[in-house]
Amino acid sequence: MKRIVIFLGNEILLGMLITVLSVFTALASYQGALADGNQNDAEIKGMQALNDGNAEYLTENQNISQDYNYYDNWYINQDTNPEAADYYQFNFSQQLQDAIARDPNAVWDDQYYTDMAVTSSEFFSTSESEFILATNWNERGDHLQLVLTIMAIGLAFAGWASINKEESNLRGFFSLFSIITLVIGLIYYFATPIVAG
């Protein structure tokens, strides 16, 4: 037992503990800051894509309403006023023209609405991806914050051990707790989720 206390109170062991704990504390802090920055970037990109998607969605709805208007006027005028009907038909969107080519009796099919909403759908998809990425970075940052806390506690134990006399049982006690927190901190550090992208 006395040999264990002497080993735990060894100056070289305490120096190594302080060094390793300091390095991992700094590393966890740095990586946590990077994760927070990446989370913020992803959230900003997500909001930008969401705003752009909403703007495009409104524009697409206006274009659909315009198509309805042109189609109705074309339909009304095709027999009585071919010149006006040609004008309205000329202004059909490409999506409406494609829908008529698919089936003139079922113009307003699901494919028409899907085609009209391509741009907003892409923005909404990008926004969702960015928000998921932000959540993943947040999870990584939280995990690294826990590692930082554990390593800082271990560093405090090592510091307390170093101010006690070499033959003191408290020195060995604090040194042992420092080793335990180092091991726990390393386990959590290596279990920290990696974020792709």
Short mmCIF file of C-alpha atoms in Angstrom, two decimals:
data_model
loop_
_atom_site.label_atom_id
_atom_site.label_comp_id
_atom_site.label_asym_id
_atom_site.label_seq_id
_atom_site.Cartn_x
_atom_site.Cartn_y
_atom_site.Cartn_z
CA MET A 1 0.00 0.00 0.00
CA LYS A 2 2.82 2.36 0.90
CA ARG A 3 4.45 1.68 -2.47
CA ILE A 4 1.24 2.65 -4.24
CA VAL A 5 1.03 5.89 -2.26
CA ILE A 6 4.68 6.63 -3.12
CA PHE A 7 4.04 5.87 -6.79
CA LEU A 8 0.95 8.06 -6.87
CA GLY A 9 2.82 10.88 -5.17
CA ASN A 10 5.78 10.72 -7.55
CA GLU A 11 6.78 14.11 -8.99
CA ILE A 12 7.24 12.67 -12.50
CA LEU A 13 3.78 11.08 -12.45
CA LEU A 14 2.20 14.33 -11.27
CA GLY A 15 4.10 16.30 -13.91
CA MET A 16 2.87 13.91 -16.61
CA LEU A 17 -0.69 14.10 -15.31
CA ILE A 18 -0.65 17.89 -15.30
CA THR A 19 0.83 17.96 -18.81
CA VAL A 20 -1.59 15.42 -20.33
CA LEU A 21 -4.62 16.93 -18.59
CA SER A 22 -3.59 20.44 -19.69
CA VAL A 23 -3.17 19.32 -23.30
CA PHE A 24 -6.55 17.57 -23.43
CA THR A 25 -8.25 20.46 -21.64
CA ALA A 26 -6.89 22.88 -24.23
CA LEU A 27 -7.69 20.48 -27.10
CA ALA A 28 -11.28 19.96 -25.96
CA SER A 29 -11.70 23.72 -25.52
CA TYR A 30 -10.32 24.47 -29.00
CA GLN A 31 -12.36 21.76 -30.72
CA GLY A 32 -15.46 22.84 -28.80
CA ALA A 33 -14.98 26.40 -30.04
CA LEU A 34 -14.63 25.12 -33.61
CA ALA A 35 -17.82 23.06 -33.20
CA ASP A 36 -19.69 26.12 -31.93
CA GLY A 37 -18.47 28.14 -34.91
CA ASN A 38 -19.49 25.42 -37.36
CA GLN A 39 -22.88 25.14 -35.67
CA ASN A 40 -23.38 28.89 -36.06
CA ASP A 41 -22.35 28.78 -39.74
CA ALA A 42 -24.75 25.91 -40.47
CA GLU A 43 -27.62 27.69 -38.69
CA ILE A 44 -27.00 30.88 -40.70
CA LYS A 45 -26.90 28.91 -43.98
CA GLY A 46 -30.05 27.06 -42.94
CA MET A 47 -31.88 30.33 -42.24
CA GLN A 48 -30.70 31.83 -45.54
CA ALA A 49 -31.92 28.78 -47.48
CA LEU A 50 -35.22 28.83 -45.56
CA ASN A 51 -35.76 32.53 -46.34
CA ASP A 52 -34.86 32.00 -50.00
CA GLY A 53 -37.18 28.99 -50.11
CA ASN A 54 -40.06 31.01 -48.68
CA ALA A 55 -39.47 33.79 -51.22
CA GLU A 56 -39.34 31.29 -54.08
CA TYR A 57 -42.46 29.55 -52.77
CA LEU A 58 -44.39 32.84 -52.94
CA THR A 59 -43.08 33.51 -56.45
CA GLU A 60 -44.02 30.00 -57.57
CA ASN A 61 -47.55 30.43 -56.21
CA GLN A 62 -47.86 33.70 -58.11
CA ASN A 63 -46.68 31.93 -61.27
CA ILE A 64 -49.27 29.18 -60.75
CA SER A 65 -52.00 31.82 -60.33
CA GLN A 66 -50.77 33.49 -63.50
CA ASP A 67 -50.92 30.15 -65.33
CA TYR A 68 -54.51 29.66 -64.10
CA ASN A 69 -55.39 33.12 -65.40
CA TYR A 70 -53.72 32.62 -68.79
CA TYR A 71 -55.21 29.16 -69.20
CA ASP A 72 -58.75 30.35 -68.34
CA ASN A 73 -58.49 33.28 -70.76
CA TRP A 74 -57.03 31.04 -73.46
CA TYR A 75 -59.85 28.52 -72.96
CA ILE A 76 -62.53 31.22 -73.10
CA ASN A 77 -61.10 32.88 -76.21
CA GLN A 78 -59.88 29.92 -78.26
CA ASP A 79 -63.08 29.68 -80.32
CA THR A 80 -64.31 33.28 -80.30
CA ASN A 81 -61.09 35.29 -80.39
CA PRO A 82 -58.14 33.21 -81.67
CA GLU A 83 -55.78 36.18 -81.62
CA ALA A 84 -56.34 36.78 -77.89
CA ALA A 85 -56.18 33.03 -77.28
CA ASP A 86 -52.78 32.89 -79.00
CA TYR A 87 -51.54 35.72 -76.78
CA TYR A 88 -52.55 33.89 -73.61
CA GLN A 89 -51.19 30.59 -74.88
CA PHE A 90 -47.87 32.25 -75.71
CA ASN A 91 -47.57 33.29 -72.04
CA PHE A 92 -48.08 29.78 -70.60
CA SER A 93 -45.19 28.72 -68.39
CA GLN A 94 -43.00 25.88 -69.67
CA GLN A 95 -44.42 23.70 -66.89
CA LEU A 96 -47.98 24.36 -68.09
CA GLN A 97 -46.98 23.61 -71.67
CA ASP A 98 -45.42 20.33 -70.51
CA ALA A 99 -48.57 19.45 -68.55
CA ILE A 100 -50.77 20.07 -71.61
CA ALA A 101 -48.41 17.92 -73.70
CA ARG A 102 -48.71 15.10 -71.14
CA ASP A 103 -52.51 15.14 -71.01
CA PRO A 104 -54.65 18.04 -72.27
CA ASN A 105 -57.59 16.76 -70.21
CA ALA A 106 -55.69 16.70 -66.89
CA VAL A 107 -53.59 19.82 -67.04
CA TRP A 108 -53.30 20.50 -63.33
CA ASP A 109 -51.72 17.19 -62.35
CA ASP A 110 -49.32 16.55 -59.48
CA GLN A 111 -46.35 16.71 -61.85
CA TYR A 112 -47.24 20.29 -62.79
CA TYR A 113 -47.16 21.42 -59.15
CA THR A 114 -43.97 19.47 -58.50
CA ASP A 115 -42.30 21.09 -61.51
CA MET A 116 -43.44 24.55 -60.43
CA ALA A 117 -42.02 24.05 -56.93
CA VAL A 118 -38.56 22.76 -57.92
CA THR A 119 -36.59 25.81 -56.75
CA SER A 120 -38.33 26.26 -53.40
CA SER A 121 -38.11 22.51 -52.73
CA GLU A 122 -34.36 22.63 -53.30
CA PHE A 123 -33.99 25.55 -50.89
CA PHE A 124 -36.15 23.82 -48.25
CA SER A 125 -34.11 20.62 -48.64
CA THR A 126 -30.86 22.59 -48.25
CA SER A 127 -32.26 24.36 -45.21
CA GLU A 128 -33.22 21.08 -43.55
CA SER A 129 -29.78 19.62 -44.25
CA GLU A 130 -28.07 22.67 -42.75
CA PHE A 131 -30.24 22.57 -39.61
CA ILE A 132 -29.45 18.85 -39.17
CA LEU A 133 -25.75 19.68 -39.58
CA ALA A 134 -26.07 22.47 -36.99
CA THR A 135 -27.69 20.01 -34.56
CA ASN A 136 -24.83 17.56 -35.10
CA TRP A 137 -22.23 20.26 -34.47
CA ASN A 138 -24.13 21.30 -31.34
CA GLU A 139 -24.06 17.71 -30.08
CA ARG A 140 -20.31 17.52 -30.71
CA GLY A 141 -19.76 20.85 -28.95
CA ASP A 142 -21.79 19.71 -25.92
CA HIS A 143 -19.79 16.48 -25.74
CA LEU A 144 -16.50 18.39 -25.90
CA GLN A 145 -17.73 20.74 -23.17
CA LEU A 146 -18.24 17.71 -20.93
CA VAL A 147 -14.72 16.48 -21.78
CA LEU A 148 -13.36 19.94 -20.96
CA THR A 149 -15.10 19.92 -17.59
CA ILE A 150 -13.85 16.43 -16.69
CA MET A 151 -10.27 17.26 -17.71
CA ALA A 152 -10.37 20.55 -15.77
CA ILE A 153 -11.52 18.68 -12.66
CA GLY A 154 -8.68 16.18 -13.17
CA LEU A 155 -6.25 19.06 -13.53
CA ALA A 156 -7.53 20.54 -10.25
CA PHE A 157 -6.97 17.17 -8.53
CA ALA A 158 -3.42 17.04 -9.92
CA GLY A 159 -2.83 20.59 -8.73
CA TRP A 160 -4.06 19.72 -5.24
CA ALA A 161 -1.86 16.63 -5.22
CA SER A 162 1.22 18.66 -6.16
CA ILE A 163 0.86 21.12 -3.25
CA ASN A 164 0.80 18.31 -0.64
CA LYS A 165 3.98 16.83 0.75
CA GLU A 166 5.35 13.79 -1.10
CA GLU A 167 4.77 11.43 1.82
CA SER A 168 1.21 12.68 2.42
CA ASN A 169 -1.66 10.28 1.84
CA LEU A 170 -3.69 13.20 0.45
CA ARG A 171 -1.14 13.57 -2.33
CA GLY A 172 -1.72 9.97 -3.42
CA PHE A 173 -5.49 10.37 -2.97
CA PHE A 174 -5.68 13.46 -5.20
CA SER A 175 -3.28 11.89 -7.70
CA LEU A 176 -5.50 8.79 -7.94
CA PHE A 177 -8.58 10.93 -8.56
CA SER A 178 -6.64 12.84 -11.21
CA ILE A 179 -5.81 9.56 -12.99
CA ILE A 180 -9.46 8.43 -12.77
CA THR A 181 -10.75 11.69 -14.26
CA LEU A 182 -8.10 11.50 -16.99
CA VAL A 183 -9.27 8.01 -17.96
CA ILE A 184 -12.95 9.07 -17.90
CA GLY A 185 -12.12 12.20 -19.87
CA LEU A 186 -10.23 10.19 -22.51
CA ILE A 187 -13.13 7.74 -22.83
CA TYR A 188 -15.56 10.63 -23.42
CA TYR A 189 -13.09 12.39 -25.74
CA PHE A 190 -12.69 9.37 -28.01
CA ALA A 191 -16.45 8.79 -27.92
CA THR A 192 -17.13 12.36 -29.11
CA PRO A 193 -19.28 12.22 -32.25
CA ILE A 194 -17.57 13.12 -35.51
CA VAL A 195 -19.50 15.44 -37.82
CA ALA A 196 -19.19 14.76 -41.53
CA GLY A 197 -19.25 17.82 -43.72
#
